[in-house]
Amino acid sequence: MPEQQEPIEQLREIRNMMERSSRFVSLSGWSGITAGLAGLLGAFLAHRRIGHYYDVEYGQANASPEKLYNDLLLIAVGIFILAFVLAIFFTWRKSRHSDLPFWGEVSKRLLMNTMLPMLAGGIFILRLMEFNQYDFVAPACLIFYGLGLINGSKYTLGEVRYLGMAQLFLGLMNLFFMRDGLWFWAAGFGLMHIVYGTAMWWKYERKA
Amino acid sequence: MNLPIHKLNKAFDNRIRLGIMSALLMNEEVNFNFLKELLDITDGNLASHLKQLEETKYIKVTKGFLGRKTNTTYHITPAGEKAFREHLKVLEEMIARSK
């Protein structure tokens, strides 16, 4: 590569370096789509488990709400891990294609800024559950996840901010429809991720 | 066509130095390894370009420790930021005129 460049080349290079040094742009649309599918699967499994509890177990001597809550927590944690692994995989694959570092200063900053509100939320939700405030779990998940995304969006694709605001909005709405947590959960973690992922894939990866 | 080539800052006539300045403009401080990873060059090569920018007082070097390892961080100086923005303006001007 020549050391002296045309002005237009220089400007392109400068813009490229500014972006690469401050934002993690390898986030793949597929990560969003698969996380959304995992979210829908989780909502479906939870719905079935709750249905089973009220149709079969409720009123029986051996009915155990503790077991129901444990199973739901297991589903939630399992789905979170599944979505996380899938998201990491597709983003890792994209960063390899584009020759950008997958794990570096920029991705660390993105992760830290996204995780901070989410960790606070995680502790908050665990305490809610200890006080049997299960109806607040779904809205709290959506609200803190939305805040995490909004906070992290400065360090990745700007569109993540809109995804965060959508999650935040759904979480706040959920506070006024407390019985429908599962539907809001499915809309936020499922549908919104799929819509976002598809839009990002369409915008950035379709031609690649 | 009278392009203002003479106005272009000699300190920035190299893509590595441009890259360094771009990264410093966007980040409060960056360390050596971050720049190395970003620009994908050898230690010696990066060090020599950093030295040149340091001599023009466009960047400031801070030596510190991260645990027991040395951690050298770089910041852009106000003079560096001004010069770099000036350079960007001249580049844009040149593109506008050559159209």
Short mmCIF file of N, CA and C in Angstrom, two decimals, chain A residues 1-11 13-15 17-23 101 103-106 109, chain B residues 8 12-16 18-19 22-27 31 34 37-39 49 84 87-88 91-92 94-95:
data_model
loop_
_atom_site.label_atom_id
_atom_site.label_comp_id
_atom_site.label_asym_id
_atom_site.label_seq_id
_atom_site.Cartn_x
_atom_site.Cartn_y
_atom_site.Cartn_z
N MET A 1 0.84 -1.19 0.00
CA MET A 1 0.00 0.00 0.00
C MET A 1 0.89 1.25 0.00
N PRO A 2 0.59 2.19 -0.87
CA PRO A 2 1.43 3.39 -0.90
C PRO A 2 1.25 4.21 0.36
N GLU A 3 2.31 4.89 0.80
CA GLU A 3 2.23 5.68 2.03
C GLU A 3 1.46 6.98 1.79
N GLN A 4 1.60 7.54 0.59
CA GLN A 4 0.85 8.75 0.24
C GLN A 4 -0.44 8.35 -0.45
N GLN A 5 -1.55 8.95 0.01
CA GLN A 5 -2.81 8.56 -0.58
C GLN A 5 -3.55 9.75 -1.13
N GLU A 6 -4.48 9.44 -2.01
CA GLU A 6 -5.37 10.47 -2.51
C GLU A 6 -6.22 11.00 -1.35
N PRO A 7 -6.64 12.26 -1.42
CA PRO A 7 -7.48 12.82 -0.34
C PRO A 7 -8.69 11.95 -0.02
N ILE A 8 -9.36 11.47 -1.08
CA ILE A 8 -10.58 10.71 -0.82
C ILE A 8 -10.26 9.40 -0.10
N GLU A 9 -9.12 8.82 -0.48
CA GLU A 9 -8.67 7.59 0.19
C GLU A 9 -8.34 7.87 1.65
N GLN A 10 -7.64 8.99 1.86
CA GLN A 10 -7.25 9.37 3.22
C GLN A 10 -8.46 9.53 4.11
N LEU A 11 -9.47 10.25 3.58
CA LEU A 11 -10.67 10.48 4.39
C LEU A 11 -11.38 9.17 4.71
N GLU A 13 -10.02 6.26 4.94
CA GLU A 13 -9.19 5.56 5.93
C GLU A 13 -9.42 6.14 7.33
N ILE A 14 -9.48 7.46 7.39
CA ILE A 14 -9.68 8.13 8.69
C ILE A 14 -11.02 7.73 9.29
N ARG A 15 -12.06 7.74 8.44
CA ARG A 15 -13.39 7.39 8.94
C ARG A 15 -13.39 5.94 9.43
N MET A 17 -10.85 4.21 10.54
CA MET A 17 -10.10 4.08 11.79
C MET A 17 -10.88 4.63 12.99
N MET A 18 -11.58 5.73 12.76
CA MET A 18 -12.38 6.30 13.84
C MET A 18 -13.43 5.30 14.29
N GLU A 19 -14.07 4.67 13.30
CA GLU A 19 -15.12 3.74 13.62
C GLU A 19 -14.56 2.50 14.30
N ARG A 20 -13.49 1.97 13.73
CA ARG A 20 -12.94 0.72 14.28
C ARG A 20 -12.36 0.92 15.67
N SER A 21 -11.91 2.15 15.97
CA SER A 21 -11.30 2.37 17.28
C SER A 21 -12.34 2.68 18.33
N SER A 22 -13.58 2.91 17.95
CA SER A 22 -14.55 3.31 18.96
C SER A 22 -15.82 2.46 18.98
N ARG A 23 -16.06 1.70 17.93
CA ARG A 23 -17.29 0.92 17.92
C ARG A 23 -17.03 -0.51 17.48
N PRO A 101 -10.76 -7.48 15.01
CA PRO A 101 -10.55 -8.26 16.24
C PRO A 101 -11.88 -8.52 16.93
N TRP A 103 -12.12 -10.00 20.14
CA TRP A 103 -11.98 -9.68 21.55
C TRP A 103 -10.86 -8.67 21.72
N GLY A 104 -11.21 -7.42 21.97
CA GLY A 104 -10.20 -6.37 22.13
C GLY A 104 -10.77 -5.27 23.00
N GLU A 105 -10.09 -4.14 23.01
CA GLU A 105 -10.52 -3.01 23.83
C GLU A 105 -11.98 -2.64 23.54
N VAL A 106 -12.32 -2.63 22.23
CA VAL A 106 -13.62 -2.12 21.84
C VAL A 106 -14.73 -3.07 22.27
N ARG A 109 -15.19 -2.89 26.05
CA ARG A 109 -15.93 -1.71 26.46
C ARG A 109 -17.43 -1.91 26.21
N LEU B 8 -1.35 20.87 3.34
CA LEU B 8 -1.48 19.60 4.05
C LEU B 8 -0.35 19.42 5.04
N PHE B 12 0.98 14.36 8.91
CA PHE B 12 -0.09 13.40 8.63
C PHE B 12 0.02 12.79 7.23
N ASP B 13 1.21 12.83 6.63
CA ASP B 13 1.29 12.32 5.26
C ASP B 13 1.55 10.81 5.21
N ASN B 14 1.18 10.15 6.27
CA ASN B 14 1.40 8.72 6.33
C ASN B 14 0.17 8.06 6.94
N ARG B 15 -0.23 6.91 6.38
CA ARG B 15 -1.51 6.34 6.82
C ARG B 15 -1.47 5.79 8.24
N ILE B 16 -0.29 5.40 8.70
CA ILE B 16 -0.20 4.92 10.09
C ILE B 16 -0.44 6.09 11.05
N LEU B 18 -2.00 8.83 10.38
CA LEU B 18 -3.41 9.21 10.26
C LEU B 18 -4.28 8.31 11.13
N GLY B 19 -3.96 7.02 11.07
CA GLY B 19 -4.73 6.05 11.86
C GLY B 19 -4.61 6.32 13.35
N SER B 22 -6.65 9.38 14.21
CA SER B 22 -8.09 9.09 14.16
C SER B 22 -8.54 8.38 15.42
N ALA B 23 -7.74 7.39 15.85
CA ALA B 23 -8.11 6.62 17.04
C ALA B 23 -8.05 7.51 18.28
N LEU B 24 -7.05 8.39 18.34
CA LEU B 24 -6.91 9.25 19.51
C LEU B 24 -8.01 10.31 19.59
N LEU B 25 -8.50 10.70 18.42
CA LEU B 25 -9.58 11.70 18.40
C LEU B 25 -10.87 11.12 18.99
N MET B 26 -11.05 9.82 18.79
CA MET B 26 -12.29 9.17 19.23
C MET B 26 -12.22 8.64 20.66
N ASN B 27 -11.00 8.47 21.18
CA ASN B 27 -10.85 7.86 22.49
C ASN B 27 -10.03 8.76 23.40
N ASN B 31 -3.93 2.63 24.59
CA ASN B 31 -2.59 2.12 24.90
C ASN B 31 -1.93 1.52 23.66
N PHE B 34 -3.47 -1.56 21.94
CA PHE B 34 -4.71 -1.27 21.22
C PHE B 34 -4.40 -0.73 19.82
N GLU B 37 -3.02 -3.47 17.58
CA GLU B 37 -4.07 -4.37 17.10
C GLU B 37 -4.89 -3.68 16.01
N LEU B 38 -5.19 -2.40 16.25
CA LEU B 38 -6.02 -1.64 15.32
C LEU B 38 -5.34 -1.46 13.96
N LEU B 39 -4.05 -1.14 14.00
CA LEU B 39 -3.35 -0.80 12.76
C LEU B 39 -2.65 -2.00 12.16
N HIS B 49 6.44 5.80 14.55
CA HIS B 49 5.41 6.78 14.17
C HIS B 49 4.90 7.55 15.40
N PHE B 84 -5.17 18.22 13.43
CA PHE B 84 -5.81 17.12 12.72
C PHE B 84 -7.12 17.56 12.08
N HIS B 87 -6.34 19.47 9.05
CA HIS B 87 -5.95 18.54 7.99
C HIS B 87 -7.20 17.97 7.31
N LEU B 88 -8.18 17.59 8.12
CA LEU B 88 -9.42 17.05 7.58
C LEU B 88 -10.12 18.08 6.69
N LEU B 91 -8.36 18.34 3.38
CA LEU B 91 -8.69 17.17 2.55
C LEU B 91 -10.06 17.34 1.90
N GLU B 92 -11.02 17.78 2.70
CA GLU B 92 -12.38 17.96 2.18
C GLU B 92 -12.41 19.03 1.09
N MET B 94 -9.94 19.84 -0.84
CA MET B 94 -9.31 19.31 -2.05
C MET B 94 -10.28 18.45 -2.84
N ILE B 95 -11.06 17.66 -2.13
CA ILE B 95 -12.03 16.79 -2.81
C ILE B 95 -13.10 17.64 -3.48
#
